[in-house]
Short mmCIF file of C-alpha atoms in Angstrom, two decimals:
data_model
loop_
_atom_site.label_atom_id
_atom_site.label_comp_id
_atom_site.label_asym_id
_atom_site.label_seq_id
_atom_site.Cartn_x
_atom_site.Cartn_y
_atom_site.Cartn_z
CA UNK A 1 4.88 8.98 -4.13
CA UNK A 2 8.38 10.10 -3.16
CA UNK A 3 11.48 8.08 -3.80
CA UNK A 4 10.64 5.98 -6.85
CA UNK A 5 12.06 2.81 -5.23
CA UNK A 6 12.32 1.32 -8.69
CA UNK A 7 14.91 0.51 -11.32
CA UNK A 8 13.64 0.69 -14.87
CA UNK A 9 13.64 -2.61 -16.72
CA UNK A 10 14.13 -4.90 -13.71
CA UNK A 11 11.35 -7.21 -12.58
CA UNK A 12 10.57 -6.41 -8.92
CA UNK A 13 9.09 -9.83 -8.16
CA UNK A 14 12.12 -11.65 -9.58
CA UNK A 15 14.45 -9.33 -7.68
CA UNK A 16 12.54 -9.95 -4.46
CA UNK A 17 12.53 -13.73 -4.90
CA UNK A 18 16.27 -13.57 -5.55
CA UNK A 19 16.77 -11.71 -2.28
CA UNK A 20 17.99 -8.54 -4.01
CA UNK A 21 15.23 -6.29 -2.63
CA UNK A 22 12.73 -6.46 0.21
CA UNK A 23 9.07 -7.33 -0.23
CA UNK A 24 8.21 -3.72 0.63
CA UNK A 25 10.41 -2.31 -2.12
CA UNK A 26 9.06 -4.84 -4.62
CA UNK A 27 5.48 -3.82 -3.86
CA UNK A 28 6.36 -0.13 -4.19
CA UNK A 29 7.99 -0.66 -7.56
CA UNK A 30 4.99 -2.56 -8.87
CA UNK A 31 2.66 0.24 -7.78
CA UNK A 32 4.83 2.73 -9.64
CA UNK A 33 4.65 0.49 -12.68
CA UNK A 34 0.89 1.13 -12.38
CA UNK A 35 0.09 -2.52 -11.78
CA UNK A 36 -3.35 -3.05 -10.30
CA UNK A 37 -3.41 -4.85 -6.97
CA UNK A 38 -5.23 -7.80 -8.51
CA UNK A 39 -2.41 -8.20 -11.03
CA UNK A 40 0.20 -8.08 -8.27
CA UNK A 41 -1.66 -10.79 -6.37
CA UNK A 42 -1.97 -12.98 -9.45
CA UNK A 43 1.70 -12.61 -10.40
CA UNK A 44 2.87 -13.45 -6.90
CA UNK A 45 0.71 -16.57 -6.85
CA UNK A 46 1.93 -17.59 -10.29
CA UNK A 47 5.56 -17.36 -9.26
CA UNK A 48 5.29 -19.50 -6.16
CA UNK A 49 8.47 -21.58 -6.16
CA UNK A 50 8.72 -25.23 -5.21
CA UNK A 51 9.78 -25.58 -2.53
CA UNK A 52 8.42 -22.31 -1.14
CA UNK A 53 11.18 -19.88 -0.16
CA UNK A 54 11.21 -17.35 2.71
CA UNK A 55 11.39 -14.55 0.13
CA UNK A 56 8.19 -15.68 -1.58
CA UNK A 57 6.46 -16.16 1.75
CA UNK A 58 7.40 -12.61 2.81
CA UNK A 59 6.10 -11.10 -0.44
CA UNK A 60 2.91 -13.17 -0.43
CA UNK A 61 2.21 -12.29 3.19
CA UNK A 62 2.85 -8.59 2.58
CA UNK A 63 0.48 -8.46 -0.38
CA UNK A 64 -2.24 -10.24 1.61
CA UNK A 65 -1.85 -8.33 4.86
CA UNK A 66 -1.38 -4.90 3.28
CA UNK A 67 -3.97 -5.26 0.52
CA UNK A 68 -6.05 -2.30 1.71
CA UNK A 69 -2.94 -0.11 1.88
CA UNK A 70 -1.91 -1.18 -1.62
CA UNK A 71 -5.35 -0.31 -2.97
CA UNK A 72 -5.25 3.10 -1.28
CA UNK A 73 -1.76 3.90 -2.52
CA UNK A 74 -2.60 2.77 -6.04
CA UNK A 75 -5.42 5.31 -6.11
CA UNK A 76 -3.25 8.00 -4.54
CA UNK A 77 -0.50 7.48 -7.10
CA UNK A 78 -3.06 8.05 -9.83
CA UNK A 79 -4.40 11.17 -8.09
CA UNK A 80 -1.03 12.80 -7.38
CA UNK A 81 0.59 11.98 -10.68
CA UNK A 82 2.57 9.08 -9.24
CA UNK A 83 6.30 9.16 -9.69
CA UNK A 84 7.66 12.67 -10.31
CA UNK A 85 10.55 11.14 -12.26
CA UNK A 86 8.13 9.63 -14.75
CA UNK A 87 6.67 12.91 -15.91
CA UNK A 88 7.88 16.32 -16.98
CA UNK A 89 7.74 19.03 -14.35
CA UNK A 90 8.82 22.63 -14.36
CA UNK A 91 12.03 22.27 -12.37
CA UNK A 92 12.08 22.54 -8.61
CA UNK A 93 8.75 24.36 -8.48
CA UNK A 94 7.06 21.38 -10.11
CA UNK A 95 8.79 18.98 -7.74
CA UNK A 96 7.69 21.05 -4.73
CA UNK A 97 4.09 21.06 -5.99
CA UNK A 98 4.18 17.27 -6.41
CA UNK A 99 5.29 16.75 -2.81
CA UNK A 100 2.75 19.28 -1.52
CA UNK A 101 0.07 17.04 -3.03
CA UNK A 102 1.68 13.77 -1.97
CA UNK A 103 2.04 14.66 1.72
CA UNK A 104 -1.66 15.43 1.93
CA UNK A 105 -2.50 11.85 0.91
CA UNK A 106 0.02 9.88 3.00
CA UNK A 107 2.95 11.52 4.81
CA UNK A 108 4.84 8.24 5.28
CA UNK A 109 4.43 7.11 1.68
CA UNK A 110 5.27 10.61 0.48
CA UNK A 111 8.83 10.27 1.79
CA UNK A 112 9.26 6.52 1.20
CA UNK A 113 6.74 4.66 -0.90
CA UNK A 114 8.12 1.31 0.28
CA UNK A 115 6.67 2.11 3.72
CA UNK A 116 3.25 1.59 2.08
CA UNK A 117 2.02 4.38 4.34
CA UNK A 118 2.85 2.49 7.52
CA UNK A 119 4.61 4.44 10.27
CA UNK A 120 6.20 1.33 11.79
CA UNK A 121 7.74 0.27 8.47
CA UNK A 122 9.10 3.75 7.91
CA UNK A 123 10.55 3.79 11.43
CA UNK A 124 12.52 0.62 10.68
CA UNK A 125 14.05 2.15 7.57
CA UNK A 126 14.80 5.39 9.42
CA UNK A 127 16.51 3.49 12.23
CA UNK A 128 18.64 1.63 9.68
CA UNK A 129 19.77 4.93 8.20
CA UNK A 130 20.63 6.45 11.59
CA UNK A 131 22.52 3.32 12.64
CA UNK A 132 24.50 3.43 9.40
CA UNK A 133 25.33 7.12 9.91
CA UNK A 134 26.58 6.31 13.41
CA UNK A 135 28.66 3.35 12.19
CA UNK A 136 30.25 5.61 9.57
CA UNK A 137 31.14 8.15 12.25
CA UNK A 138 28.99 10.81 10.59
CA UNK A 139 26.83 11.73 13.60
CA UNK A 140 27.42 12.14 17.31
CA UNK A 141 27.22 14.55 20.25
CA UNK A 142 28.48 18.00 19.39
CA UNK A 143 27.78 17.64 15.67
CA UNK A 144 25.53 19.89 13.61
CA UNK A 145 23.53 18.34 10.77
CA UNK A 146 21.85 19.88 7.73
CA UNK A 147 19.04 17.57 6.55
CA UNK A 148 18.60 18.55 2.92
CA UNK A 149 15.13 17.60 1.73
CA UNK A 150 13.91 16.80 5.23
CA UNK A 151 10.42 15.75 4.17
CA UNK A 152 8.17 15.08 7.16
CA UNK A 153 11.05 15.35 9.62
CA UNK A 154 11.50 11.64 10.24
CA UNK A 155 15.31 11.86 10.24
CA UNK A 156 15.39 15.15 12.12
CA UNK A 157 13.37 13.51 14.88
CA UNK A 158 15.64 10.46 14.98
CA UNK A 159 18.86 12.49 14.87
CA UNK A 160 17.89 15.08 17.48
CA UNK A 161 18.91 12.95 20.52
CA UNK A 162 22.22 12.01 18.89
CA UNK A 163 23.48 15.36 17.57
CA UNK A 164 23.90 18.91 18.82
CA UNK A 165 21.53 20.40 16.25
CA UNK A 166 19.57 19.50 13.15
CA UNK A 167 18.45 22.00 10.53
CA UNK A 168 15.91 20.44 8.19
CA UNK A 169 15.07 22.19 4.92
CA UNK A 170 12.68 21.34 2.11
CA UNK A 171 11.25 23.10 -0.91
CA UNK A 172 7.77 21.69 -0.20
CA UNK A 173 5.71 23.87 2.13
CA UNK A 174 3.46 20.92 2.88
CA UNK A 175 6.39 18.75 3.92
CA UNK A 176 7.80 21.45 6.19
CA UNK A 177 4.42 21.99 7.85
CA UNK A 178 4.15 18.26 8.58
CA UNK A 179 7.75 18.16 9.83
CA UNK A 180 7.09 21.05 12.22
CA UNK A 181 4.10 19.22 13.63
CA UNK A 182 6.10 16.04 14.20
CA UNK A 183 9.17 17.80 15.58
CA UNK A 184 7.30 20.12 17.95
CA UNK A 185 9.10 20.31 21.27
CA UNK A 186 12.54 19.33 19.94
CA UNK A 187 14.59 22.34 20.93
CA UNK A 188 17.65 21.44 18.86
CA UNK A 189 15.66 20.98 15.62
CA UNK A 190 14.94 23.86 13.25
CA UNK A 191 12.89 23.51 10.07
CA UNK A 192 12.76 25.86 7.12
CA UNK A 193 11.20 26.01 3.69
CA UNK A 194 13.75 26.96 1.06
CA UNK A 195 13.55 27.96 -2.56
CA UNK A 196 15.91 27.87 -5.52
CA UNK A 197 18.45 25.10 -5.04
CA UNK A 198 16.99 24.23 -1.65
CA UNK A 199 20.03 25.22 0.41
CA UNK A 200 19.91 27.77 3.23
CA UNK A 201 22.57 30.44 3.68
CA UNK A 202 24.94 29.11 6.33
CA UNK A 203 28.40 30.27 7.35
CA UNK A 204 31.41 28.44 5.91
CA UNK A 205 32.68 25.71 8.21
CA UNK A 206 29.47 25.53 10.26
CA UNK A 207 28.06 22.09 9.38
CA UNK A 208 29.46 18.68 10.29
CA UNK A 209 27.13 16.66 8.05
CA UNK A 210 25.04 17.55 5.03
CA UNK A 211 22.55 14.70 4.64
CA UNK A 212 20.47 14.16 1.50
CA UNK A 213 18.16 11.14 1.73
CA UNK A 214 16.24 10.59 -1.52
CA UNK A 215 16.46 14.31 -2.32
CA UNK A 216 19.56 14.53 -4.54
CA UNK A 217 17.84 12.72 -7.46
CA UNK A 218 15.42 15.62 -7.81
CA UNK A 219 18.30 18.09 -7.80
CA UNK A 220 19.99 16.04 -10.51
CA UNK A 221 16.73 16.07 -12.46
CA UNK A 222 16.39 19.85 -12.06
CA UNK A 223 20.00 20.47 -13.07
CA UNK A 224 21.08 22.08 -9.78
CA UNK A 225 23.06 19.23 -8.19
CA UNK A 226 26.51 20.62 -9.04
CA UNK A 227 25.71 23.93 -7.38
CA UNK A 228 24.21 22.23 -4.34
CA UNK A 229 27.34 20.14 -3.79
CA UNK A 230 29.56 23.22 -4.18
CA UNK A 231 27.60 25.14 -1.54
CA UNK A 232 27.38 22.13 0.75
CA UNK A 233 31.14 21.57 0.56
CA UNK A 234 31.74 25.19 1.58
CA UNK A 235 29.57 24.75 4.68
CA UNK A 236 31.52 21.77 6.02
CA UNK A 237 33.76 21.86 9.05
CA UNK A 238 37.33 20.57 8.53
CA UNK A 239 36.14 17.06 9.45
CA UNK A 240 32.72 17.34 7.83
CA UNK A 241 31.04 15.15 5.23
CA UNK A 242 28.23 14.99 2.70
CA UNK A 243 26.13 11.80 2.80
CA UNK A 244 23.85 11.16 -0.17
CA UNK A 245 21.45 8.24 -0.04
CA UNK A 246 20.39 7.77 -3.66
CA UNK A 247 22.27 10.10 -5.97
CA UNK A 248 19.90 9.80 -8.93
CA UNK A 249 17.13 7.67 -10.38
CA UNK A 250 18.81 7.38 -13.77
CA UNK A 251 19.45 3.67 -13.36
CA UNK A 252 23.08 4.30 -14.39
CA UNK A 253 25.48 3.42 -11.53
CA UNK A 254 28.52 4.38 -13.61
CA UNK A 255 27.15 7.89 -14.16
CA UNK A 256 26.43 8.24 -10.44
CA UNK A 257 29.96 7.19 -9.52
CA UNK A 258 31.41 9.55 -12.13
CA UNK A 259 29.40 12.46 -10.70
CA UNK A 260 30.58 11.67 -7.18
CA UNK A 261 34.24 11.53 -8.19
CA UNK A 262 33.91 14.74 -10.20
CA UNK A 263 32.41 16.52 -7.19
CA UNK A 264 35.16 15.18 -4.95
CA UNK A 265 37.90 16.43 -7.25
CA UNK A 266 36.28 19.84 -7.69
CA UNK A 267 35.76 20.57 -4.00
CA UNK A 268 38.67 19.01 -2.14
CA UNK A 269 36.67 16.03 -0.94
CA UNK A 270 37.33 12.30 -0.76
CA UNK A 271 34.72 9.79 -1.97
CA UNK A 272 34.63 7.09 0.72
CA UNK A 273 31.37 5.35 -0.22
CA UNK A 274 30.38 5.08 -3.85
CA UNK A 275 27.07 3.34 -4.36
CA UNK A 276 27.02 0.63 -1.70
CA UNK A 277 23.67 -0.78 -0.54
CA UNK A 278 24.03 -1.02 3.27
CA UNK A 279 20.36 -1.42 4.19
CA UNK A 280 18.15 -4.47 4.54
CA UNK A 281 14.60 -3.14 4.12
CA UNK A 282 15.35 -0.26 1.75
CA UNK A 283 17.37 -0.44 -1.47
CA UNK A 284 18.95 3.00 -1.10
CA UNK A 285 22.51 3.47 -2.37
CA UNK A 286 25.05 5.26 -0.18
CA UNK A 287 27.50 7.91 -1.41
CA UNK A 288 29.79 9.76 1.01
CA UNK A 289 32.10 12.71 0.38
CA UNK A 290 34.43 13.67 3.24
CA UNK A 291 36.75 16.60 3.69
CA UNK A 292 40.12 15.49 2.38
CA UNK A 293 42.93 15.54 4.97
#
């Protein structure tokens, strides 16, 4: 489903056993490789190290305990078309249609496949993101946030108590409908479906943080990322920032860093995070552009 959680050419089981990725991310990558659950089970058993390591135990336990979820998601990936990055779609309209289908099958997996459809797992990842935003000084009372590609509203819900306002936007009507259901009653959260490049029309200098969690890769794919960054930069307050968690799914860190620095130079911004991996459960990469002093 959403957020491929995979790097082409790298073995997820080896990466997990080496401690480079979590068991959840490893399982998600294998599903997107279209491995059958029986094959995943067999490969995990075959790679049992001696002595047994905590990493292998975590992966083996996950595969055993979440077997039903893995079977369900494997079928759903086949039904929805799987990873939107793996196929050819007609720009943003095709991406929106993919997520409309995905959210009907599993809202949690639709925004983060490594959750394996489990709300508690997704909540842990979401909390990690919010804690990181706070540690970076990007959120706080009195700050207004634009959640670009808000999905089912999981970040809007988590940010609402910690910010003055959150505007969540998404090009998927299905995602926005689910987000509105989950955010009902949060008076400082507004949710909108957008078209085109996915950005709403906001006044210059009106947003403290533009947040794009696993949404920028689809803008890169559709060829609209440069325009999105230009509009986002114009919206920022004098102390505002753009935080991008996963810039692309190209598997080319150098290209991602080059894009970030090019955007910074073009729009009077400073790149203060350039591809770090600050999270434990999720393998998302962090990129931050701040208003230059």
